[in-house]
Short mmCIF file of C-alpha atoms in Angstrom, two decimals:
data_model
loop_
_atom_site.label_atom_id
_atom_site.label_comp_id
_atom_site.label_asym_id
_atom_site.label_seq_id
_atom_site.Cartn_x
_atom_site.Cartn_y
_atom_site.Cartn_z
CA MET A 210 -29.25 65.95 60.60
CA GLN A 211 -27.46 66.76 57.36
CA THR A 212 -29.05 69.23 54.96
CA ALA A 213 -28.46 69.05 51.24
CA VAL A 214 -27.63 72.43 49.72
CA LEU A 215 -29.15 73.06 46.33
CA ALA A 216 -26.97 74.30 43.48
CA PRO A 217 -27.73 77.76 42.06
CA ASN A 218 -29.38 76.21 39.02
CA ASN A 219 -31.73 74.22 41.22
CA ALA A 220 -30.01 71.01 40.25
CA PRO A 221 -30.72 68.00 42.52
CA PRO A 222 -28.39 67.60 45.53
CA ALA A 223 -25.17 65.69 44.99
CA ALA A 224 -26.31 62.95 47.37
CA ALA A 225 -29.55 62.60 45.44
CA GLN A 226 -27.65 62.28 42.17
CA TYR A 227 -25.36 59.65 43.70
CA THR A 228 -28.19 57.55 45.17
CA GLU A 229 -30.14 57.76 41.93
CA ALA A 230 -27.11 56.57 39.93
CA LEU A 231 -26.61 53.69 42.39
CA GLY A 232 -30.30 52.78 42.46
CA LEU A 233 -30.67 53.61 46.20
CA PRO A 234 -33.44 55.56 48.02
CA ASN A 235 -32.90 59.28 48.48
CA ASN A 236 -32.68 59.01 52.27
CA THR A 237 -29.83 56.48 52.18
CA PRO A 238 -27.07 57.36 54.74
CA PHE A 239 -23.73 58.56 53.34
CA ASN A 240 -21.73 55.64 54.70
CA VAL A 241 -23.96 53.23 52.81
CA ILE A 242 -23.57 55.33 49.62
CA ASN A 243 -19.77 55.23 49.94
CA ARG A 244 -19.70 51.47 50.37
CA ALA A 245 -22.03 50.98 47.40
CA SER A 246 -19.96 53.24 45.14
CA LYS A 247 -16.80 51.24 45.84
CA LEU A 248 -18.57 48.07 44.75
CA GLN A 249 -19.47 49.56 41.35
CA PRO A 250 -17.25 48.44 38.44
CA VAL A 251 -14.71 51.00 37.24
CA ARG A 252 -15.67 52.49 33.91
CA LYS A 253 -13.01 52.00 31.22
CA SER A 254 -12.16 54.37 28.44
CA PRO A 255 -13.32 53.01 25.04
CA ILE A 256 -9.69 52.76 23.88
CA ASN A 257 -8.94 50.42 26.78
CA THR A 258 -11.63 48.01 25.64
CA LEU A 259 -9.87 47.31 22.35
CA PRO A 260 -8.23 43.89 21.96
CA ASN A 261 -4.45 43.89 22.01
CA GLU A 262 -4.45 42.73 18.40
CA ILE A 263 -6.22 45.94 17.31
CA ILE A 264 -3.82 48.12 19.32
CA LEU A 265 -0.90 46.26 17.77
CA HIS A 266 -2.28 46.92 14.29
CA ILE A 267 -2.62 50.64 15.11
CA PHE A 268 1.00 50.69 16.27
CA LYS A 269 2.16 49.15 12.99
CA LEU A 270 0.25 51.81 11.07
CA GLY A 271 1.92 54.45 13.24
CA VAL A 272 5.40 53.37 12.10
CA SER A 273 4.46 53.12 8.43
CA CYS A 274 5.31 56.78 7.70
CA ARG A 275 8.36 57.62 5.55
CA ASP A 276 10.16 59.79 8.11
CA SER A 277 12.46 57.61 10.23
CA GLN A 278 12.60 60.08 13.14
CA GLU A 279 8.79 60.17 13.31
CA ARG A 280 8.75 56.36 13.48
CA ILE A 281 11.24 56.41 16.35
CA ASP A 282 9.32 59.10 18.23
CA PHE A 283 6.05 57.22 17.76
CA ALA A 284 7.48 54.02 19.22
CA VAL A 285 8.77 55.84 22.31
CA THR A 286 5.52 57.79 22.82
CA ALA A 287 3.23 54.78 22.38
CA SER A 288 5.17 52.78 24.96
CA GLN A 289 4.75 55.51 27.61
CA VAL A 290 0.96 55.95 27.55
CA CYS A 291 -0.05 53.20 29.99
CA TYR A 292 0.92 49.72 31.16
CA THR A 293 -1.28 48.02 28.56
CA TRP A 294 0.18 49.98 25.67
CA ARG A 295 3.67 49.46 26.98
CA ASP A 296 3.19 45.69 27.10
CA VAL A 297 1.77 45.67 23.57
CA ALA A 298 4.59 47.91 22.30
CA PHE A 299 7.26 45.68 23.82
CA SER A 300 5.67 42.64 22.16
CA CYS A 301 5.94 44.27 18.70
CA SER A 302 9.51 43.78 17.43
CA SER A 303 8.97 45.82 14.26
CA LEU A 304 8.11 48.89 16.34
CA TRP A 305 11.76 49.13 17.43
CA SER A 306 13.49 48.27 14.16
CA ASP A 307 14.51 51.86 13.25
CA ILE A 308 17.82 53.01 14.72
CA THR A 309 19.47 56.41 14.27
CA ILE A 310 22.87 57.16 15.83
CA THR A 311 24.40 60.64 15.75
CA THR A 312 27.55 62.20 17.16
CA ASP A 313 25.67 64.98 18.94
CA ASN A 314 26.44 65.59 22.62
CA MET A 315 29.12 62.94 22.93
CA TYR A 316 30.73 62.87 26.35
CA ASN A 317 33.39 60.90 28.22
CA ILE A 318 32.09 58.93 31.20
CA ASP A 319 35.19 58.18 33.24
CA GLY A 320 38.14 59.73 31.42
CA GLY A 321 38.72 56.52 29.50
CA ARG A 322 37.38 55.18 26.21
CA ALA A 323 33.73 54.92 27.23
CA ILE A 324 32.32 57.72 25.07
CA VAL A 325 28.54 57.58 24.63
CA ASN A 326 25.57 59.77 23.83
CA THR A 327 21.81 59.49 24.08
CA SER A 328 21.33 58.16 20.56
CA LEU A 329 23.77 55.28 21.13
CA LEU A 330 22.08 54.30 24.39
CA ARG A 331 18.70 54.41 22.69
CA ALA A 332 20.05 52.35 19.76
CA LYS A 333 21.17 49.58 22.12
CA GLU A 334 17.74 49.55 23.77
CA PHE A 335 15.94 49.45 20.41
CA ALA A 336 18.14 46.61 19.18
CA SER A 337 17.27 44.62 22.29
CA ARG A 338 13.52 45.24 22.03
CA SER A 339 13.45 44.39 18.31
CA ARG A 340 14.83 40.91 19.12
CA VAL A 341 15.71 39.28 15.75
CA PHE A 342 13.66 41.59 13.50
CA PRO A 343 15.63 43.11 10.54
CA LEU A 344 17.00 46.59 11.34
CA SER A 345 17.14 49.90 9.50
CA VAL A 346 20.22 51.78 10.73
CA ARG A 347 21.17 55.40 10.02
CA LEU A 348 24.55 56.82 11.09
CA LYS A 349 25.04 60.60 11.07
CA LEU A 350 28.72 60.98 11.91
CA LEU A 351 29.15 64.71 11.45
CA VAL A 352 31.60 67.17 12.98
CA THR A 353 30.35 68.58 16.30
CA PRO A 354 31.76 71.09 18.83
CA ASN A 355 33.14 68.09 20.76
CA PHE A 356 35.35 67.13 17.83
CA VAL A 357 37.92 65.60 20.17
CA TYR A 358 35.48 62.75 20.85
CA LEU A 359 34.38 62.23 17.22
CA GLN A 360 36.98 59.64 16.16
CA THR A 361 36.91 57.65 19.40
CA GLY A 362 33.12 57.84 19.50
CA THR A 363 32.86 56.56 15.93
CA VAL A 364 35.09 53.60 16.79
CA ILE A 365 32.81 52.73 19.72
CA ILE A 366 29.71 53.06 17.52
CA MET A 367 31.18 50.79 14.84
CA ASP A 368 32.36 48.24 17.43
CA TRP A 369 28.82 47.96 18.79
CA LEU A 370 27.30 47.92 15.30
CA ARG A 371 29.27 44.79 14.41
CA LEU A 372 27.07 42.92 16.89
CA VAL A 373 23.94 43.63 14.81
CA PHE A 374 25.40 43.60 11.28
CA PRO A 375 23.76 40.24 10.43
CA ARG A 376 20.35 41.79 11.14
CA ILE A 377 20.77 45.04 9.18
CA LYS A 378 18.47 45.33 6.16
CA TYR A 379 18.93 49.05 5.49
CA LEU A 380 22.16 50.99 6.20
CA SER A 381 22.68 54.71 5.68
CA ILE A 382 25.90 56.54 6.57
CA HIS A 383 26.53 60.29 6.37
CA CYS A 384 29.92 61.79 7.30
CA ASP A 385 31.71 65.02 6.46
CA THR A 386 35.37 64.24 7.20
CA LEU A 387 37.60 61.88 5.22
CA LEU A 388 39.10 60.52 8.45
CA ILE A 389 35.70 59.28 9.63
CA ALA A 390 34.78 58.07 6.13
CA ARG A 391 37.90 55.92 5.98
CA LEU A 392 37.40 54.64 9.53
CA VAL A 393 33.83 53.55 8.77
CA THR A 394 34.61 51.85 5.45
CA ASN A 395 37.58 50.01 6.97
CA ARG A 396 35.26 48.62 9.63
CA LEU A 397 32.86 47.44 6.91
CA GLN A 398 35.63 45.87 4.84
CA THR A 399 35.22 42.20 5.71
CA VAL A 400 31.96 42.13 7.67
CA PRO A 401 29.29 39.86 6.17
CA MET A 402 25.82 41.42 6.04
CA ALA A 403 23.67 38.61 4.76
CA ASN A 404 20.39 40.58 5.00
CA LEU A 405 21.55 43.97 3.70
CA GLU A 406 19.32 45.12 0.82
CA THR A 407 19.85 48.90 0.77
CA TYR A 408 23.14 50.72 1.30
CA LYS A 409 23.53 54.52 1.25
CA ILE A 410 26.70 56.46 1.95
CA LYS A 411 27.06 60.23 1.74
CA PHE A 412 30.08 62.47 2.11
CA GLY A 413 29.73 66.24 2.55
CA THR A 414 26.97 68.20 0.82
CA GLU A 415 25.70 68.60 -2.73
CA VAL A 416 27.77 71.78 -3.16
CA ILE A 417 30.77 69.45 -3.54
CA SER A 418 29.76 68.95 -7.18
CA PHE A 419 31.15 72.44 -7.92
CA TYR A 420 34.62 71.52 -6.62
CA HIS A 421 37.40 70.28 -8.85
CA SER A 422 38.54 67.59 -6.42
CA ILE A 423 38.88 66.52 -2.80
CA ILE A 424 42.49 66.57 -1.66
CA LEU A 425 43.21 62.92 -0.82
CA PRO A 426 46.31 61.10 0.35
CA PRO A 427 47.71 58.89 -2.48
CA HIS A 428 46.42 55.69 -0.87
CA LEU A 429 42.97 57.00 0.01
CA ARG A 430 40.54 56.16 -2.77
CA PHE A 431 37.90 53.83 -1.56
CA LEU A 432 36.70 50.66 -3.16
CA PHE A 433 32.97 51.02 -2.77
CA LEU A 434 31.56 49.21 0.28
CA ALA A 435 34.70 47.14 0.89
CA GLY A 436 36.68 50.19 2.02
CA GLN A 437 39.89 48.87 0.49
CA ASN A 438 42.49 50.99 -1.24
CA GLU A 439 43.57 50.36 -4.80
CA GLU A 440 46.66 48.39 -3.83
CA GLN A 441 44.59 45.71 -2.13
CA THR A 442 42.79 42.95 -3.94
CA GLN A 443 39.25 41.81 -3.53
CA THR A 444 38.73 38.09 -3.28
CA ALA A 445 35.75 36.13 -4.50
CA GLU A 446 34.87 35.55 -0.86
CA ASN A 447 34.39 39.30 -0.28
CA LEU A 448 32.02 39.52 -3.22
CA ASP A 449 29.61 37.18 -1.39
CA LEU A 450 29.49 39.26 1.78
CA LEU A 451 26.39 41.11 0.52
CA PRO A 452 24.27 38.48 -1.26
CA LYS A 453 20.95 40.40 -1.00
CA LEU A 454 22.19 43.89 -1.84
CA THR A 455 19.99 45.40 -4.57
CA ARG A 456 19.85 49.16 -3.87
CA VAL A 457 22.94 51.40 -3.63
CA SER A 458 23.21 55.17 -3.23
CA LEU A 459 26.57 56.93 -3.37
CA THR A 460 26.84 60.69 -2.77
CA GLY A 461 30.10 62.65 -2.80
CA PHE A 462 32.18 59.63 -1.85
CA PRO A 463 35.53 59.10 -3.64
CA VAL A 464 35.40 55.70 -5.31
CA SER A 465 37.80 53.52 -7.21
CA TRP A 466 35.51 53.21 -10.22
CA SER A 467 37.81 50.88 -12.13
CA ARG A 468 37.42 48.29 -9.35
CA TRP A 469 33.62 48.32 -9.30
CA SER A 470 32.21 44.82 -8.84
CA LEU A 471 28.62 45.18 -7.57
CA THR A 472 26.03 43.37 -9.66
CA ARG A 473 22.34 42.44 -9.45
CA LEU A 474 21.36 46.00 -8.48
CA THR A 475 17.79 47.16 -9.09
CA SER A 476 18.44 50.75 -7.97
CA LEU A 477 21.63 52.81 -8.29
CA SER A 478 22.24 56.46 -7.33
CA ILE A 479 25.50 58.32 -8.04
CA ASN A 480 25.20 61.90 -6.86
CA PHE A 481 27.19 65.11 -6.36
CA MET A 482 30.78 64.10 -7.07
CA THR A 483 33.68 66.49 -7.57
CA LEU A 484 34.77 66.95 -11.17
CA HIS A 485 37.83 64.77 -10.56
CA ASP A 486 35.88 61.94 -8.89
CA ARG A 487 33.16 61.48 -11.50
CA PRO A 488 33.22 58.26 -13.54
CA SER A 489 34.23 58.52 -17.18
CA MET A 490 31.64 57.56 -19.75
CA ASP A 491 33.43 54.28 -20.49
CA VAL A 492 33.51 53.39 -16.80
CA LEU A 493 29.86 54.37 -16.35
CA LYS A 494 28.90 52.13 -19.26
CA TYR A 495 30.85 49.30 -17.66
CA VAL A 496 29.11 49.76 -14.28
CA LEU A 497 25.65 49.91 -15.84
CA THR A 498 26.34 46.99 -18.16
CA LEU A 499 27.12 44.82 -15.13
CA ASN A 500 23.62 45.58 -13.83
CA ALA A 501 21.76 46.02 -17.11
CA GLU A 502 19.51 42.97 -16.72
CA THR A 503 18.24 43.97 -13.26
CA LEU A 504 18.48 47.79 -13.06
CA GLU A 505 15.06 49.46 -12.78
CA LYS A 506 15.90 52.84 -11.22
CA LEU A 507 18.93 55.03 -12.00
CA GLU A 508 19.82 58.43 -10.53
CA ILE A 509 22.85 60.49 -11.57
CA GLN A 510 22.97 64.06 -10.28
CA GLY A 511 26.03 66.27 -10.39
CA ALA A 512 28.14 63.25 -11.30
CA ILE A 513 28.19 63.28 -15.11
CA GLN A 514 31.49 64.21 -16.71
CA ARG A 515 31.19 67.72 -18.07
CA PHE A 516 33.13 66.95 -21.23
CA GLY A 517 32.09 63.36 -21.75
CA ARG A 518 32.83 61.98 -25.17
CA LEU A 519 30.23 61.54 -27.89
CA PRO A 520 29.85 58.13 -29.57
CA CYS A 521 32.87 57.75 -31.86
CA ASN A 522 31.06 56.37 -34.86
CA ALA A 523 27.83 54.81 -36.04
CA ASP A 524 29.10 51.33 -35.15
CA GLU A 525 29.16 52.18 -31.43
CA LEU A 526 25.71 51.13 -30.33
CA PRO A 527 24.17 52.64 -27.18
CA THR A 528 24.12 50.47 -24.09
CA ASN A 529 20.68 48.96 -23.63
CA LEU A 530 19.03 49.05 -20.19
CA PRO A 531 15.94 46.94 -20.91
CA ARG A 532 14.34 47.07 -17.44
CA LEU A 533 15.03 50.72 -16.58
CA THR A 534 11.71 52.50 -15.88
CA ASP A 535 12.79 55.40 -13.62
CA LEU A 536 15.62 57.81 -14.55
CA THR A 537 16.83 60.98 -12.81
CA LEU A 538 19.49 63.15 -14.46
CA GLY A 539 20.94 66.18 -12.69
CA TYR A 540 23.27 68.15 -14.93
CA LEU A 541 25.53 71.18 -14.60
CA SER A 542 25.39 71.54 -18.37
CA GLN A 543 22.59 70.34 -20.62
CA TRP A 544 25.12 68.57 -22.82
CA GLU A 545 25.87 66.22 -19.93
CA ALA A 546 22.30 64.93 -20.15
CA ILE A 547 22.41 64.82 -23.95
CA ILE A 548 25.53 62.64 -23.84
CA ILE A 549 23.78 60.21 -21.47
CA PHE A 550 20.92 59.83 -23.95
CA LEU A 551 23.38 59.26 -26.78
CA HIS A 552 25.19 56.47 -24.93
CA PHE A 553 22.23 54.68 -23.32
CA GLU A 554 18.78 53.62 -24.38
CA ALA A 555 15.91 52.63 -22.09
CA PRO A 556 12.97 51.28 -24.11
CA ALA A 557 10.84 50.72 -20.98
CA LEU A 558 11.41 54.19 -19.45
CA LYS A 559 8.23 55.65 -17.90
CA HIS A 560 9.43 58.17 -15.29
CA LEU A 561 12.00 60.85 -16.11
CA LYS A 562 13.28 63.68 -13.94
CA LEU A 563 15.68 66.31 -15.30
CA CYS A 564 17.28 68.80 -12.92
CA ASP A 565 19.50 71.81 -13.60
CA VAL A 566 21.72 71.07 -10.60
CA SER A 567 23.66 74.33 -10.68
CA ARG A 568 20.58 76.53 -10.49
CA SER A 569 18.65 74.40 -8.01
CA ILE A 570 21.61 74.17 -5.61
CA LEU A 571 22.33 77.88 -5.72
CA THR A 572 18.65 78.68 -5.24
CA ARG A 573 18.58 76.63 -2.05
CA HIS A 574 21.85 77.95 -0.65
CA PHE A 575 21.13 81.57 -1.54
CA LYS A 576 17.50 81.79 -0.46
CA ASP A 577 17.39 85.55 -0.99
CA GLY A 578 18.58 85.07 -4.56
CA PHE A 579 22.05 85.30 -6.08
CA ASP A 580 23.56 87.98 -8.29
CA SER A 581 24.04 86.54 -11.75
CA ASN A 582 26.52 89.35 -12.48
CA SER A 583 28.91 88.38 -9.68
CA LEU A 584 32.36 87.15 -10.69
CA ILE A 585 31.85 83.85 -8.87
CA ILE A 586 28.71 83.03 -10.86
CA GLN A 587 30.21 84.22 -14.14
CA ASN A 588 33.20 81.90 -13.67
CA MET A 589 30.96 78.82 -13.47
CA PRO A 590 30.65 77.43 -17.01
CA ALA A 591 27.57 75.47 -16.00
CA LEU A 592 25.67 78.68 -15.31
CA GLN A 593 26.31 80.32 -18.67
CA PRO A 594 23.25 80.71 -20.93
CA PHE A 595 22.37 77.72 -23.11
CA ASN A 596 21.31 78.08 -26.69
CA GLU A 597 17.98 76.80 -27.94
CA PHE A 598 19.65 74.24 -30.20
CA SER A 599 21.02 72.24 -27.27
CA SER A 600 17.69 72.30 -25.45
CA THR A 601 15.83 71.20 -28.54
CA ILE A 602 18.21 68.29 -29.10
CA LEU A 603 17.75 67.19 -25.50
CA LEU A 604 13.99 67.35 -25.77
CA GLU A 605 13.93 65.40 -29.04
CA HIS A 606 15.91 62.58 -27.46
CA LEU A 607 13.40 62.52 -24.60
CA VAL A 608 10.29 62.61 -26.72
CA TYR A 609 11.22 60.47 -29.69
CA LYS A 610 13.40 57.79 -28.09
CA CYS A 611 11.35 57.14 -24.93
CA LEU A 612 8.00 56.19 -26.37
CA ARG A 613 6.73 54.72 -23.10
CA LEU A 614 7.50 57.87 -21.13
CA ARG A 615 4.51 58.94 -19.05
CA HIS A 616 5.84 60.99 -16.11
CA LEU A 617 8.20 63.93 -16.69
CA ALA A 618 9.64 66.26 -14.04
CA LEU A 619 11.81 69.29 -14.84
CA ILE A 620 13.67 71.14 -12.10
CA ASP A 621 14.76 74.71 -12.92
CA PRO A 622 14.71 74.21 -16.71
CA GLU A 623 15.71 76.86 -19.25
CA GLN A 624 12.90 78.89 -20.86
CA CYS A 625 13.60 77.36 -24.26
CA PHE A 626 13.17 73.91 -22.70
CA LEU A 627 9.71 74.87 -21.44
CA ASP A 628 8.84 76.32 -24.83
CA ALA A 629 9.87 73.08 -26.51
CA LEU A 630 7.33 71.17 -24.41
CA ASN A 631 4.60 73.02 -26.27
CA MET A 632 6.09 72.55 -29.75
CA TYR A 633 4.32 69.95 -31.87
CA SER A 634 4.56 69.43 -35.58
CA ASP A 635 1.75 70.83 -37.72
CA ASP A 636 1.84 67.65 -39.79
CA PRO A 637 1.75 64.60 -37.51
CA GLU A 638 2.04 62.22 -40.46
CA THR A 639 5.55 63.42 -41.27
CA SER A 640 6.87 63.60 -37.71
CA SER A 641 8.02 60.83 -35.41
CA PRO A 642 5.50 59.57 -32.85
CA ALA A 643 5.76 61.23 -29.45
CA PRO A 644 5.12 59.67 -26.04
CA VAL A 645 1.82 60.43 -24.38
CA LEU A 646 2.71 62.26 -21.17
CA THR A 647 0.17 61.83 -18.36
CA HIS A 648 2.03 63.53 -15.49
CA LEU A 649 4.10 66.71 -15.77
CA CYS A 650 5.87 68.43 -12.86
CA LEU A 651 7.69 71.73 -13.32
CA ALA A 652 9.67 73.40 -10.54
CA SER A 653 11.33 76.75 -11.07
CA SER A 654 12.56 79.60 -8.94
CA ASP A 655 11.41 81.91 -11.75
CA CYS A 656 7.64 82.21 -11.50
CA ASP A 657 7.40 84.15 -14.79
CA ARG A 658 8.70 81.12 -16.70
CA LEU A 659 5.89 78.97 -15.36
CA LYS A 660 3.34 81.67 -16.18
CA LEU A 661 4.60 81.90 -19.77
CA PHE A 662 4.53 78.09 -20.09
CA LEU A 663 0.85 78.01 -19.05
CA GLU A 664 -0.11 80.78 -21.48
CA ARG A 665 1.57 79.08 -24.42
CA ARG A 666 0.17 75.72 -23.38
CA VAL A 667 -3.35 77.09 -23.57
CA GLU A 668 -2.66 78.61 -27.00
CA ASN A 669 -1.29 75.35 -28.39
CA LEU A 670 -4.12 73.28 -26.96
CA ALA A 671 -6.48 75.25 -29.18
CA LYS A 672 -4.69 73.88 -32.23
CA GLU A 673 -5.96 70.72 -33.85
CA HIS A 674 -2.68 68.83 -33.40
CA GLY A 675 -1.65 70.45 -30.14
CA PRO A 676 -0.47 68.66 -26.98
CA ARG A 677 -2.80 66.33 -25.14
CA ILE A 678 -4.57 67.19 -21.90
CA LEU A 679 -2.54 65.87 -18.95
CA ASP A 680 -3.87 63.71 -16.14
CA TYR A 681 -1.83 65.66 -13.61
CA LEU A 682 0.15 68.90 -13.70
CA GLU A 683 2.15 70.25 -10.77
CA LEU A 684 3.84 73.64 -10.74
CA ALA A 685 6.21 74.55 -7.91
CA THR A 686 8.00 77.81 -7.21
CA ALA A 687 9.65 79.72 -4.38
CA LYS A 688 7.55 80.51 -1.32
CA LYS A 689 7.67 84.26 -1.95
CA ASP A 690 6.13 83.80 -5.44
CA LEU A 691 3.65 81.06 -4.59
CA HIS A 692 0.72 83.44 -4.12
CA VAL A 693 1.39 84.90 -7.57
CA LEU A 694 1.32 81.45 -9.15
CA GLU A 695 -1.84 80.48 -7.25
CA ASN A 696 -3.53 83.67 -8.43
CA ILE A 697 -2.65 82.92 -12.06
CA VAL A 698 -3.90 79.35 -11.81
CA SER A 699 -7.15 80.22 -10.03
CA GLN A 700 -8.21 83.39 -11.85
CA HIS A 701 -6.51 83.87 -15.20
CA ILE A 702 -6.14 80.40 -16.70
CA ASP A 703 -8.67 77.59 -16.97
CA MET A 704 -6.54 74.71 -15.70
CA SER A 705 -9.19 72.15 -16.62
CA CYS A 706 -8.24 72.75 -20.27
CA ILE A 707 -4.63 71.78 -19.51
CA ALA A 708 -4.92 68.95 -16.98
CA LYS A 709 -7.59 66.89 -15.28
CA SER A 710 -5.92 67.57 -11.93
CA SER A 711 -3.44 70.31 -11.06
CA LEU A 712 -1.59 71.77 -8.10
CA ALA A 713 0.46 74.88 -7.37
CA ALA A 714 2.95 74.14 -4.60
CA GLU A 715 5.88 75.59 -2.73
CA TRP A 716 9.19 74.34 -4.05
CA HIS A 717 11.56 72.99 -1.40
CA GLY A 718 14.34 72.07 -3.82
CA SER A 719 13.32 68.48 -4.52
CA CYS A 720 11.02 66.84 -7.00
CA PRO A 721 7.37 66.26 -6.03
CA SER A 722 6.92 62.58 -5.19
CA LYS A 723 3.81 62.24 -7.32
CA CYS A 724 5.83 62.78 -10.49
CA THR A 725 8.74 60.48 -9.65
#
């Protein structure tokens, strides 16, 4: 006879619990209990009771984030949870549409030309699982310790990529050697990409904007996208290779500006060029005129000619960009931005970001701060102090020419620029109308400048004709000074008198997305 042993807490015997759960008498033999338990239906986790359509919708939400690597990681993780999730994941083509290929850990398989790495193998698998869904492809072809395999590996990557070119909707390329840059653009020279909408190409880093030039062979100056040198001609057939292209971003890449032929662009970014490679003002006007009727977003950072010409006479009218609503200007000298405003007008402009490129770059690369008295810094004309007259002129062109301006972001501005934000005429009837700013974002590595701005803002708000209360104000500074800024905002200044909503944040070197 079997005796049931009671638990220390006088709980019922295990057999009694089992028989009660199965609806059997307490004296039921164990062999009968075992057979009855096997006949009971297996309980499913609530997540496993969801229809496949709901799981599929959750997967699509999982790949809706902005970070491409997070989307890739999510797709891989979701497909490895269980058989059901794997089947659902494989049925969702859009889950596998993000592809990133790097040159990390390249290795030679058999001593021949078969050089591969994990990212290339994964890219081939993703391309297969995505079937015919449009692809977003990112190539990071940077120098690695295995440099001997870099050129051959890039050739293999580009050879495979030709197979999926017709499906590519978004293409981003980042390289840091001219040899690889030329190899890639030559491979793109005559390849039709009927679905390509966004093209980004980056060479080097943003520090390149401090250099005078990149030493190039005489024949090596690329025609944007086509990868041709200046001695070659571009036929009308080549112009139709990219019929859907509307967004272009060019960073640090040497371009034959005089041969520019891209039109119908809605977004254009020209960033961080060497002094020698920046477009002249006449060429820039030509490029923007070609796209004037469609251009909605323009970004020029570290690519404005330092000594660009002023309009020659009153008969030279500024180039009109009627649909431009979003403008980002990154200058090494404030006069670079002033010249842009003198040559172009954007009556529909609503979002403006101004960035002191020299200070913001140095702040990021010298995280412990840089010595303004060092010879290197003193020899950079862009870092010399600006006078208040130039800042005031710049501000006036912002305020009085852009009447629809609502969002303004300033990155590492001069103190006089911040002061000018709080300057309003005592007699509004005699002054020009000013735009009604609703969103203001200020980022500075100097926390004291932001503190002074807040104090003067509060003083001016008390005046009858002072600045309006903002809908949103964001102040960002270095991590080491963030607690100081938060203390000022929370204890010493009533932020509700300045803005309906406000935030003090850590500055990572880029503009807060809410103000752009």
